[in-house]
Coordinates of C-alpha atoms in Angstrom, one line a residue:
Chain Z
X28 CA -146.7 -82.3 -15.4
X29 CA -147.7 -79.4 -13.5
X30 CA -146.3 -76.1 -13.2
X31 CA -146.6 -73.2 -10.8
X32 CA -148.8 -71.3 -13.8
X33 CA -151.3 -74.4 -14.0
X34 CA -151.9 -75.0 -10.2
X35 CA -149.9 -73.1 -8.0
X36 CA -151.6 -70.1 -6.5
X37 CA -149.1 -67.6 -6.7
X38 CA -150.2 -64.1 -5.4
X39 CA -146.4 -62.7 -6.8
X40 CA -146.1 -59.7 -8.8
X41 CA -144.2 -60.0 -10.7
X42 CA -144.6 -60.2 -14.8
X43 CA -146.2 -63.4 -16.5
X44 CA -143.5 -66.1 -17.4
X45 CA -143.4 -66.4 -21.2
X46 CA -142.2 -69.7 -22.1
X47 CA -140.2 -70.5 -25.3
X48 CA -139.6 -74.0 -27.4
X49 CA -141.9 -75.8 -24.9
X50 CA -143.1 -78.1 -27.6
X51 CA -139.3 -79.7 -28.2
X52 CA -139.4 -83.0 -26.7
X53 CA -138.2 -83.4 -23.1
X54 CA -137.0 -86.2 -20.8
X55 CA -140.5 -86.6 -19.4
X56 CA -141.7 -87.7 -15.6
X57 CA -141.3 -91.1 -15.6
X58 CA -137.7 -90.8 -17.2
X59 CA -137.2 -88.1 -14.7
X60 CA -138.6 -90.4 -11.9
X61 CA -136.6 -93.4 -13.0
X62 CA -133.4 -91.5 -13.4
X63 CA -133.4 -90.2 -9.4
X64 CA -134.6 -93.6 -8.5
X65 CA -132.0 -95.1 -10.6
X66 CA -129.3 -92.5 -9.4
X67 CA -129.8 -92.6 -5.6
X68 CA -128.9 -95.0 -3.2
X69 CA -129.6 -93.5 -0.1
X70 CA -133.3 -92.5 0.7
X71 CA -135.8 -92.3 4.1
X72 CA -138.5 -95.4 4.0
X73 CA -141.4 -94.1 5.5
X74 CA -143.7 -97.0 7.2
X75 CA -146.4 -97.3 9.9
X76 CA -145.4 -97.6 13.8
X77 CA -147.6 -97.8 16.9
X78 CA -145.4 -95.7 18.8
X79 CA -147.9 -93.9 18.8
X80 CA -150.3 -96.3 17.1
X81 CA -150.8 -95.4 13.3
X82 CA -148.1 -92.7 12.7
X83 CA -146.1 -92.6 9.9
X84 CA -142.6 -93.7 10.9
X85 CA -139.6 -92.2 8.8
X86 CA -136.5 -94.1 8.7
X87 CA -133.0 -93.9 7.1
X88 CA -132.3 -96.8 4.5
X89 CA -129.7 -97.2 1.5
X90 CA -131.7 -99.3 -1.5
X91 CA -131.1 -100.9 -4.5
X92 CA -133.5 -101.4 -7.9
X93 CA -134.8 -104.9 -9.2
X94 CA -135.6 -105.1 -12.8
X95 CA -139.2 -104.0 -12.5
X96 CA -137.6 -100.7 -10.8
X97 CA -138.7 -101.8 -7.5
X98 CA -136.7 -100.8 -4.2
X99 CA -134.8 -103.2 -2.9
X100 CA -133.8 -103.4 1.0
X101 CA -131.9 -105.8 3.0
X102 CA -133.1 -104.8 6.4
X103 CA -132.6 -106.5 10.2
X104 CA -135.6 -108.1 11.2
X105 CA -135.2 -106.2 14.8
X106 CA -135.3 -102.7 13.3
X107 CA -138.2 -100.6 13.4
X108 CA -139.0 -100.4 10.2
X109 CA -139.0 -103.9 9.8
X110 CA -141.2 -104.9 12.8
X111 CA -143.5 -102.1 11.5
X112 CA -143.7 -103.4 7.9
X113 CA -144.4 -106.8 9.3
X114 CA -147.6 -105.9 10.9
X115 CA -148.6 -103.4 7.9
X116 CA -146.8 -103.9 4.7
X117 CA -147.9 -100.0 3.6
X118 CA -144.5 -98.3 3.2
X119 CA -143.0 -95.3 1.0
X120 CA -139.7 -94.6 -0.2
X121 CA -138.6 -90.7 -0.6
X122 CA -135.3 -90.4 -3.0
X123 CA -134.3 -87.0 -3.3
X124 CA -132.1 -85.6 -5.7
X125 CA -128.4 -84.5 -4.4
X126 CA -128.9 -80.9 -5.2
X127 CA -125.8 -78.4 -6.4
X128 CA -124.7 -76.7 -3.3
X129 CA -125.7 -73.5 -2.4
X130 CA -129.4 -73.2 -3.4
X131 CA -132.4 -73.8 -2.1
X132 CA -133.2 -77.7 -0.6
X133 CA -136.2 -77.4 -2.1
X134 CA -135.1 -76.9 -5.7
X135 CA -134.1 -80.7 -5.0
X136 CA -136.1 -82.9 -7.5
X137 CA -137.4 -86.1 -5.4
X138 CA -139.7 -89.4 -5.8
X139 CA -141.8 -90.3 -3.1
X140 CA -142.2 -94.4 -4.1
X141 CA -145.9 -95.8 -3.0
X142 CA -146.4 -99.3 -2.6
X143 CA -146.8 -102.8 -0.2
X144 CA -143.2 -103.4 1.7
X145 CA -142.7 -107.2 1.9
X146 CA -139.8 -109.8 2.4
X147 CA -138.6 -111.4 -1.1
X148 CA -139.5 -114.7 -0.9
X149 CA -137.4 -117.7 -0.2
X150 CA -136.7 -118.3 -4.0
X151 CA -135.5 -115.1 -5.0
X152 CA -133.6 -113.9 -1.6
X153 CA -129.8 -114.4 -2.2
X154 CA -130.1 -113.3 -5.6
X155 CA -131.8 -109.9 -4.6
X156 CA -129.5 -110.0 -1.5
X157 CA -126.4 -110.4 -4.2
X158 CA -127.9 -107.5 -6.2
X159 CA -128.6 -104.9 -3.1
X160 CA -125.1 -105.2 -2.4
X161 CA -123.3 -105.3 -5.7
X162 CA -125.1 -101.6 -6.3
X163 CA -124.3 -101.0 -2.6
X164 CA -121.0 -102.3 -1.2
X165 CA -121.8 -100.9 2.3
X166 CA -124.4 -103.9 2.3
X167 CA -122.2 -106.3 2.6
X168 CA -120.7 -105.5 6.2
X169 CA -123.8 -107.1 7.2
X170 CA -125.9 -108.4 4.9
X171 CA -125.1 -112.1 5.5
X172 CA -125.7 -111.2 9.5
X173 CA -128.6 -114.1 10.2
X174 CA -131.1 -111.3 11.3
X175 CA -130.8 -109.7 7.8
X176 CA -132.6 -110.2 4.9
X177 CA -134.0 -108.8 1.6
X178 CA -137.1 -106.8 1.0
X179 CA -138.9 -105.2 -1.6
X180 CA -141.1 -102.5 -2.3
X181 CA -143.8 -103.1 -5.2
X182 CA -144.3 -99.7 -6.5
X183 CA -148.2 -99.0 -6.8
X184 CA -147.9 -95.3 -7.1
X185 CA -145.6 -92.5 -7.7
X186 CA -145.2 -88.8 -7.0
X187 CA -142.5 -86.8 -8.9
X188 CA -141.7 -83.4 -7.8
X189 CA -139.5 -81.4 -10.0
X190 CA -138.9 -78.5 -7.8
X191 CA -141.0 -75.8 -6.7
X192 CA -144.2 -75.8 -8.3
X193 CA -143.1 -78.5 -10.6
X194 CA -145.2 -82.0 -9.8
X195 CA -147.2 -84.4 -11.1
X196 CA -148.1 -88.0 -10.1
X197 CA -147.5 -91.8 -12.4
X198 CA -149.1 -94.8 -12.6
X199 CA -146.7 -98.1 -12.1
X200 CA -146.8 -98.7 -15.9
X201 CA -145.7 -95.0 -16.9
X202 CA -143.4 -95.1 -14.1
X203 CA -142.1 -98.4 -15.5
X204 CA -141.9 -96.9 -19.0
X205 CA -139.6 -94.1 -18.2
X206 CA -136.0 -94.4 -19.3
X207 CA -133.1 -93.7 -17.3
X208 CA -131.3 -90.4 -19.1
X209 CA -127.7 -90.6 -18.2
X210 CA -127.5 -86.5 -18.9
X211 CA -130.1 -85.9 -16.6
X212 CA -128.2 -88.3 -14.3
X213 CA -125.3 -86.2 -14.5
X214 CA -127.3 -82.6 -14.3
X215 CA -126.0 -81.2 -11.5
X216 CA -122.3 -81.0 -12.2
X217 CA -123.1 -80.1 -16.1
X218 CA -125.2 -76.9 -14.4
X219 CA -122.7 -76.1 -12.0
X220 CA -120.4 -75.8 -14.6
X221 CA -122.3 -74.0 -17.1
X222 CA -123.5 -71.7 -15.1
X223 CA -120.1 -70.7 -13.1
X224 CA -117.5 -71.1 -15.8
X225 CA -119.9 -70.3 -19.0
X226 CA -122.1 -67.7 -18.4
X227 CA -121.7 -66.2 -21.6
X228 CA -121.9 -68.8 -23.2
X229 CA -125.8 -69.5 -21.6
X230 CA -126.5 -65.7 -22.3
X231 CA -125.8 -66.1 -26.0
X232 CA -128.4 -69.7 -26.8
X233 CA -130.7 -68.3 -24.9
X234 CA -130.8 -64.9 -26.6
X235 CA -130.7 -66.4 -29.9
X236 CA -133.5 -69.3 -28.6
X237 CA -135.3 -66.2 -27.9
X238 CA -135.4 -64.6 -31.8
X239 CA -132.6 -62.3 -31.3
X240 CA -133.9 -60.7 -28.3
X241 CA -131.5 -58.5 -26.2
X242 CA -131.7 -60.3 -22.7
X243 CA -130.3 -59.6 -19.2
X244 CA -129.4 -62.3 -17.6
X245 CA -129.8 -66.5 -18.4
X246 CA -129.1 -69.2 -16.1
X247 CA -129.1 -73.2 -17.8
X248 CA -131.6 -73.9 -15.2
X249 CA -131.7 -77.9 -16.6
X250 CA -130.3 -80.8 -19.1
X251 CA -131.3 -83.9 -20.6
X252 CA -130.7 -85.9 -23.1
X253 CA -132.7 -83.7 -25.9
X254 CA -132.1 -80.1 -24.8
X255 CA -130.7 -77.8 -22.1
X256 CA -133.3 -75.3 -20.2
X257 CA -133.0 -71.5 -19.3
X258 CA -134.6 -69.1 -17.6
X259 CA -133.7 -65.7 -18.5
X260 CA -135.0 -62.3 -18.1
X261 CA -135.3 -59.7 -20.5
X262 CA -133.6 -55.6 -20.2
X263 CA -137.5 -54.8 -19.4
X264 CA -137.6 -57.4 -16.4
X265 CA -139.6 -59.7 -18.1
X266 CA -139.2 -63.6 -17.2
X267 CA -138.8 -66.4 -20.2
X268 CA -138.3 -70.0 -20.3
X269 CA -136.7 -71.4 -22.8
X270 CA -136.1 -74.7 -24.4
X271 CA -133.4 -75.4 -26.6
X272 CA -133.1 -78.7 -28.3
X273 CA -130.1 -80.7 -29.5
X274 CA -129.8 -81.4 -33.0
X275 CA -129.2 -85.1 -31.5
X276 CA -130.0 -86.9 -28.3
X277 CA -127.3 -87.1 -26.1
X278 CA -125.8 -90.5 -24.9
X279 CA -123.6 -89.3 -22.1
X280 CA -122.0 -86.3 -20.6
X281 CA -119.3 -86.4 -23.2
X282 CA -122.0 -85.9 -26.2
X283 CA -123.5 -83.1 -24.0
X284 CA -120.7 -81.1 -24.4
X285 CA -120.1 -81.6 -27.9
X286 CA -124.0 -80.4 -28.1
X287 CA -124.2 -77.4 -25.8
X288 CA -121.0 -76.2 -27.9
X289 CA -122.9 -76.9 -31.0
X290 CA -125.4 -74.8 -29.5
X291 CA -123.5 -72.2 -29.3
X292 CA -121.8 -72.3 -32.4
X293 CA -125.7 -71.9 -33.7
X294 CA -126.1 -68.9 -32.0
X295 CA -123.1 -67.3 -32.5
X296 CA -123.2 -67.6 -36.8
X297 CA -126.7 -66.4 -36.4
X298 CA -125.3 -63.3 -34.6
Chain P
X14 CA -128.8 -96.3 24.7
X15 CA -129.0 -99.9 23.0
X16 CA -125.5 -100.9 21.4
X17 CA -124.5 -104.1 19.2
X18 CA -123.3 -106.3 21.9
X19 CA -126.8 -105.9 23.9
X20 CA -129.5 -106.5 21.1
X21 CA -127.8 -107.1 18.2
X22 CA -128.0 -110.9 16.7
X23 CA -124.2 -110.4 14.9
X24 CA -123.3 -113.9 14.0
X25 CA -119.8 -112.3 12.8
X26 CA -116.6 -114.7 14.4
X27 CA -114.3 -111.7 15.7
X28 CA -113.5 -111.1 18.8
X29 CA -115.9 -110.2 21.4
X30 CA -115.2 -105.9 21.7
X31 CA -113.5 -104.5 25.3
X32 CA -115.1 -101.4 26.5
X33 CA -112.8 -99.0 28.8
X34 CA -113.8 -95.5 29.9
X35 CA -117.8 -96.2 29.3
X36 CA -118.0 -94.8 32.5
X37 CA -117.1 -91.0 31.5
X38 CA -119.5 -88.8 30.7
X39 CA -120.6 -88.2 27.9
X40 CA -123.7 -86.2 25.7
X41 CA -127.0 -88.0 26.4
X42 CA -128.9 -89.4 23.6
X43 CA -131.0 -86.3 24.0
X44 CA -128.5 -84.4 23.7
X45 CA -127.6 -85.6 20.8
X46 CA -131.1 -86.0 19.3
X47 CA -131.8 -81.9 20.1
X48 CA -128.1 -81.5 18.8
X49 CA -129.2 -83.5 15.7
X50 CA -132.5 -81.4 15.1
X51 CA -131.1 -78.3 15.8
X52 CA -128.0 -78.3 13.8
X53 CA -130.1 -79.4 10.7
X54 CA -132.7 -77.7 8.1
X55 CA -133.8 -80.1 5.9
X56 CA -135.8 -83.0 6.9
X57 CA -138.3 -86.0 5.0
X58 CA -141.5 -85.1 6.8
X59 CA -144.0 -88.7 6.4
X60 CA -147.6 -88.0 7.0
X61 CA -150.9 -90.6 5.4
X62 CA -151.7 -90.7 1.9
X63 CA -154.8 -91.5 0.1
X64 CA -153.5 -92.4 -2.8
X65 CA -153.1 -95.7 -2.1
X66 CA -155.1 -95.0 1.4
X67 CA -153.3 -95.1 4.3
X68 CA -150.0 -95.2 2.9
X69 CA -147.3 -93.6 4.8
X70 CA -146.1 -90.7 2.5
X71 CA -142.6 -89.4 2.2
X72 CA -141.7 -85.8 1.4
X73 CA -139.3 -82.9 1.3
X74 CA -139.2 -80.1 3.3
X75 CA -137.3 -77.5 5.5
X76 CA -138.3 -76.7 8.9
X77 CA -137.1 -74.4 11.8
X78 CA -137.6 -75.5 15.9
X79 CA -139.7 -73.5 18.3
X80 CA -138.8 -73.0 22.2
X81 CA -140.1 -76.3 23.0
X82 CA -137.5 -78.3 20.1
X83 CA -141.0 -78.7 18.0
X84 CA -140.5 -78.5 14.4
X85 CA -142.1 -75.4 12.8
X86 CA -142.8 -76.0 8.6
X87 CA -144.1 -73.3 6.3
X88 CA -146.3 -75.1 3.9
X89 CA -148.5 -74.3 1.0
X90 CA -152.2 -76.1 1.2
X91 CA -151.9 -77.6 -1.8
X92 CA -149.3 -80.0 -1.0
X93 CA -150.1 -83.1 -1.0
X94 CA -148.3 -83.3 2.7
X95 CA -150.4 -80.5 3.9
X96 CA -153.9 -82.2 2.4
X97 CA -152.7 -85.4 4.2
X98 CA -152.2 -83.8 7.6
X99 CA -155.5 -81.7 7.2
X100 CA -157.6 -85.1 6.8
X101 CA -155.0 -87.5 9.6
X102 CA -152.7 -85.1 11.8
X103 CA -150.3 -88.3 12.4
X104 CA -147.1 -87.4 11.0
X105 CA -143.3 -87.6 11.4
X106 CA -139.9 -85.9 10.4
X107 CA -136.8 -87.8 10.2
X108 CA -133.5 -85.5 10.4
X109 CA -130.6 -86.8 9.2
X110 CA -126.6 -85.8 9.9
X111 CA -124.5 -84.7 7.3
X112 CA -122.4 -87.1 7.7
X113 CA -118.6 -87.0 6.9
X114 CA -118.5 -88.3 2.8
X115 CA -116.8 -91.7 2.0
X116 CA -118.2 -93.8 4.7
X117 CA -121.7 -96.1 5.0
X118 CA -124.7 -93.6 4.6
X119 CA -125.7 -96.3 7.6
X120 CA -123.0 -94.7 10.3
X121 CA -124.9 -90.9 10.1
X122 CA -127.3 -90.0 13.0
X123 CA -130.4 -89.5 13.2
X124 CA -133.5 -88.8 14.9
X125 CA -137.1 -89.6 13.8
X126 CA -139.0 -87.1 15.7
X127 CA -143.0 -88.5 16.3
X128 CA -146.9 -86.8 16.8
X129 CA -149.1 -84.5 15.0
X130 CA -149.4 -81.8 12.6
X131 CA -151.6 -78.7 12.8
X132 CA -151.8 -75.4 12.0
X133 CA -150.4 -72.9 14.3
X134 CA -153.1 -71.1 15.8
X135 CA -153.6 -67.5 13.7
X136 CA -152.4 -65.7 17.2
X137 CA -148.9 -67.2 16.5
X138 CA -148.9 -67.7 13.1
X139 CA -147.0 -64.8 12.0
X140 CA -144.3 -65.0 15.0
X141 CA -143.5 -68.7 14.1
X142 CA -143.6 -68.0 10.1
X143 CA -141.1 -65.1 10.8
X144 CA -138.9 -67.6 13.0
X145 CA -139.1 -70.0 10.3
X146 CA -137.8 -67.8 8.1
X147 CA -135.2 -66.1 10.1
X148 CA -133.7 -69.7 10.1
X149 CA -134.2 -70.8 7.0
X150 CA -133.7 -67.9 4.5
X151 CA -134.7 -69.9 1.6
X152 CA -138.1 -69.7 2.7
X153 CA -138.5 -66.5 2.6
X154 CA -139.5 -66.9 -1.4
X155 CA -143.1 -68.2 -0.7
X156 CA -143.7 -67.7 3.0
X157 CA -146.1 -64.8 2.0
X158 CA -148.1 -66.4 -0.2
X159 CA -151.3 -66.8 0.1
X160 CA -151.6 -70.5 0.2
X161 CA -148.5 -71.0 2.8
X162 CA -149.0 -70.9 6.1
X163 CA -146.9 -72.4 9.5
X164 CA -147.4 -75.7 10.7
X165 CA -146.0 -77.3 13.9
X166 CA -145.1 -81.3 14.4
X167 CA -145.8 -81.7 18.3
X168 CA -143.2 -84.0 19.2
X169 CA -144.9 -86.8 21.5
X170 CA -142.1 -90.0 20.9
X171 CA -138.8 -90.0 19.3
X172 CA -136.6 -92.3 18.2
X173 CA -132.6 -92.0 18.0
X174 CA -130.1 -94.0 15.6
X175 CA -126.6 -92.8 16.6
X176 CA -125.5 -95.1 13.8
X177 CA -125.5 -98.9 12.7
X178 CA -126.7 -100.6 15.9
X179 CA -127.0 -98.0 18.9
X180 CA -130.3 -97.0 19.2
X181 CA -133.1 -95.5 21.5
X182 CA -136.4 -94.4 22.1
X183 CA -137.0 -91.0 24.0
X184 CA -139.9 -89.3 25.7
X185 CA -141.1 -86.0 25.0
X186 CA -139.4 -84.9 28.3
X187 CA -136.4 -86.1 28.0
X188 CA -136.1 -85.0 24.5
X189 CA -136.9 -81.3 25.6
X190 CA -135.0 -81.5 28.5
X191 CA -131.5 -82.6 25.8
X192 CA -128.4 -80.1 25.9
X193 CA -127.6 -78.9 22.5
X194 CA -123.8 -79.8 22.6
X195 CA -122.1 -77.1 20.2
X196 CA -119.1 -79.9 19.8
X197 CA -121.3 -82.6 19.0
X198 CA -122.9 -80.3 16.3
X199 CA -119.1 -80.1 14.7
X200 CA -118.2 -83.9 14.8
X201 CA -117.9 -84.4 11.5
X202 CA -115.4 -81.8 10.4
X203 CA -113.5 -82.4 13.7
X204 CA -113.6 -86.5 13.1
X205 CA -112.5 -85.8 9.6
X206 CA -109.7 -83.5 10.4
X207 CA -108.3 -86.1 13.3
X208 CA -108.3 -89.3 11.4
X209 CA -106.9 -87.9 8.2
X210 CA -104.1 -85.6 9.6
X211 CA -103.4 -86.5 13.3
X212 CA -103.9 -90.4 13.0
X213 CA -100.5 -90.6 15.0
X214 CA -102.1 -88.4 18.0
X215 CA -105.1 -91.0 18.0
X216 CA -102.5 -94.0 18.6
X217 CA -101.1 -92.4 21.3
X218 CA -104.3 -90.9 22.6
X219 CA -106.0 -94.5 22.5
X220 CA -102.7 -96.7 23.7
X221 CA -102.5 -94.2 26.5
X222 CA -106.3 -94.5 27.8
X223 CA -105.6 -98.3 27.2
X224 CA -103.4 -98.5 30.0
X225 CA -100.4 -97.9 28.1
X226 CA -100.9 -101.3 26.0
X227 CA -99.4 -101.5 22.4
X228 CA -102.6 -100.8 19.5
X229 CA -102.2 -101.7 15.7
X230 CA -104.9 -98.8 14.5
X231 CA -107.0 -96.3 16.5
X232 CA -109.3 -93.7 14.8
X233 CA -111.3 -91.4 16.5
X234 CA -115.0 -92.5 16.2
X235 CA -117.1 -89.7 18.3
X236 CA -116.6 -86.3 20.0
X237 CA -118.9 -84.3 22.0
X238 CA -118.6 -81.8 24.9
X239 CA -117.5 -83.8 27.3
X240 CA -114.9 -86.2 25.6
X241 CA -113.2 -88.4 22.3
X242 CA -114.3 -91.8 21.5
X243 CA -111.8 -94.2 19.8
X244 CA -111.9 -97.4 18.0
X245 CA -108.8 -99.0 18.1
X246 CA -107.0 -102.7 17.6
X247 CA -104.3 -104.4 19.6
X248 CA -101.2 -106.4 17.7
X249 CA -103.4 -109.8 18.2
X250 CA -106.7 -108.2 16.9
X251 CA -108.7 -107.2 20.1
X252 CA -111.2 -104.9 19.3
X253 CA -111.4 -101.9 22.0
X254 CA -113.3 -99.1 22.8
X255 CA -111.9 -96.0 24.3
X256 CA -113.2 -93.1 25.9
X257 CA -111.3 -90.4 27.0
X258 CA -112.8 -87.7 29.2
X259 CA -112.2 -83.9 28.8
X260 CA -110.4 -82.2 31.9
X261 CA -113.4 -79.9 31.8
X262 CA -116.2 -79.7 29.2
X263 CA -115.6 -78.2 25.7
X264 CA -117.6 -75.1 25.2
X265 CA -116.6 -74.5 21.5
X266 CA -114.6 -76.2 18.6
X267 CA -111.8 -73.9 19.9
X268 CA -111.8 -75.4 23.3
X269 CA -112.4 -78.9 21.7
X270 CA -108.7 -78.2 19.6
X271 CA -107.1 -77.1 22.7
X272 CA -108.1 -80.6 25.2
X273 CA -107.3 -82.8 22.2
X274 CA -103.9 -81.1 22.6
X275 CA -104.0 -81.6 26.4
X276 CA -104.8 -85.4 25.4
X277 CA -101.9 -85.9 23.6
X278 CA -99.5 -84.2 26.0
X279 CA -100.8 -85.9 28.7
X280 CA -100.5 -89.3 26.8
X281 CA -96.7 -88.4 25.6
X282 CA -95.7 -87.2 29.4
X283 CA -96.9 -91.1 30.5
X284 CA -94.6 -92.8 28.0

């Protein structure tokens, strides 16, 4: 993974970022990448037209994963995308995270899916078809129209983007390794929340996280299912990240709660 | 404008759909594409890949128009979307509406806007980074770094989806020379509002425009400047759709509240 320290030529300011608990283990890209993937349903396919020749045609599509984490599509064989993918099976597919309100669209984290767009074969077609629209009920208004029918993108390559200055790109095999992390699944609502309703609460693990240190401010800036993240910032203006594992991996949002309470519970005896 | 009944291969067995008002004016489909791109901020900008080569590559960004309706990105040369238009200028950004929640992602508009990608010459660069960021606050955090600069799609072809099965392509000059329709821009809201508290005003609306026949269901499907668009059903399940002109065009959502009242009353003093 890279980070705006590693690559990003940032001409800021501002103090050095000192991060904190870096080494706990993390949901990692390809869980990260299978989780959005694995979340959306909604994303733009991006394939070649020749209006004009060559460009690269975006288009809005709603998907559905095979078992091999493949996008699935069941497209009309007169629509754009489809005529273009017949003549040049090169295709992307961009899934972008559905962001808390209020910030920055580009604090989104998205997958940009790289492979060959091509029509399931006879064999396999209803069942994919079935599968499309059991994730995706909206499917089925058309799905058994006689000009629709079931394709699929085989993922060759994969680029993650975390955020600003957060990226990195996966092979098929790590991206097919990742695991879906139901907590990171649920991340936006359980920051949301934190954040708004709790901010003392994010103050106090990150300060003891920290060693003890007197700090300003802390925003849970992101949770999975071993740890919550904060950035803080110290009286002296200093920025820190800061990890802060659970004592358990979390299974679900539920367990996340019982964690992040245990968290605090941690920091407040230490007080 | 290309609609279901024209091109569409819908093997479906219900009754054939009765058009009544299609005459009325209403917003062009340039309108609504410049409506579309203006209204919005965030956009999935495809350029080429090398990685695999020639791929059509999806990706996240924000973007502000210039005079001519060209969208204007501030981008750091690192990206890999930046890279890819520096070696093939061939590029596209799909806009999508924010479309009302609950329904098909399917019925949202949207307009995939066509040609290349290059750097604003240095003369403008720092006018279109400032308008860029005048409309888009957000990026305002990086614009002046080193490694960001402004880019401009040229918009040479454009393609319209006003939703599942209406459809066109534009030119360059028709594009520019769209309206931006300032009720159009507020469908959603307005649609929402309608259907879920005045669904009794659409009946009477709809049964009125229909000649004063007996519907089963009407719900308001579209609104623009210039007029309401229902779908409705009769007792014996006809499937009709209604346009009803403004008595003059709507300059604001105000207005638009005020000749949706004028509707009605007209529609009550015929029964």
């Amino acid at each position: 993974v890279t980070t705006v320290p590693d690559d990003h030529d940032d001409p800021g300011s501002g103090p050095a970022v000192e991060t904190i608990g870096s080494d706990h283990p993390r949901a990692s890209p390809a869980d990260v990448a299978r989780t959005l993937v694995g979340s959306g349903g909604q994303a733009t396919l991006s394939t070649i037209t020749d209006r004009p020749p060559g460009h690269p045609f975006g288009s809005l599509v709603t998907y559905a994963v095979d078992g091999d984490a493949n996008p699935l599509l069941v497209v009309s064989e007169m629509a754009e995308h489809t005529r273009n993918a017949t003549r040049d099976p090169r295709a992307s597919i961009l899934v972008v995270e559905a962001a808390p309100g209020g910030h920055d669209p580009l604090d989104a984290g998205r997958v940009t899916l790289l492979g060959e767009l091509r029509r399931v074969e006879d064999a396999e077609q209803q069942a994919m078809t079935d599968a499309v629209v059991a994730a995706q009920p909206s499917v089925g208004r058309y799905a058994h129209f006689r000009d629709f029918s079931c394709w699929r993108l085989t993922v060759a390559s994969i680029r993650w983007v975390g955020g600003f200055g957060a990226m990195t790109w996966l092979g098929p095999d790590d991206y097919r390794s990742g695991t879906i992390d139901p907590v990171l699944a649920a991340r936006g609502p359980v920051l949301e929340h934190m954040n708004t309703d709790h901010g003392d609460a994010c103050l106090t693990i990150a300060s003891h996280a920290a060693g003890g240190r007197g700090l300003a401010t802390s925003s849970m800036v992101d949770v999975d299912r071993f740890g919550t993240d904060f950035w803080a910032t110290t009286p002296a203006g200093e920025r820190l990240s800061i990890r802060v594992p659970f004592s358990t991996p979390a299974r679900d949002t539920d367990e996340v709660r019982r964690l992040i309470i245990e968290q605090l519970q941690q920091a407040r005896t230490a007080q």
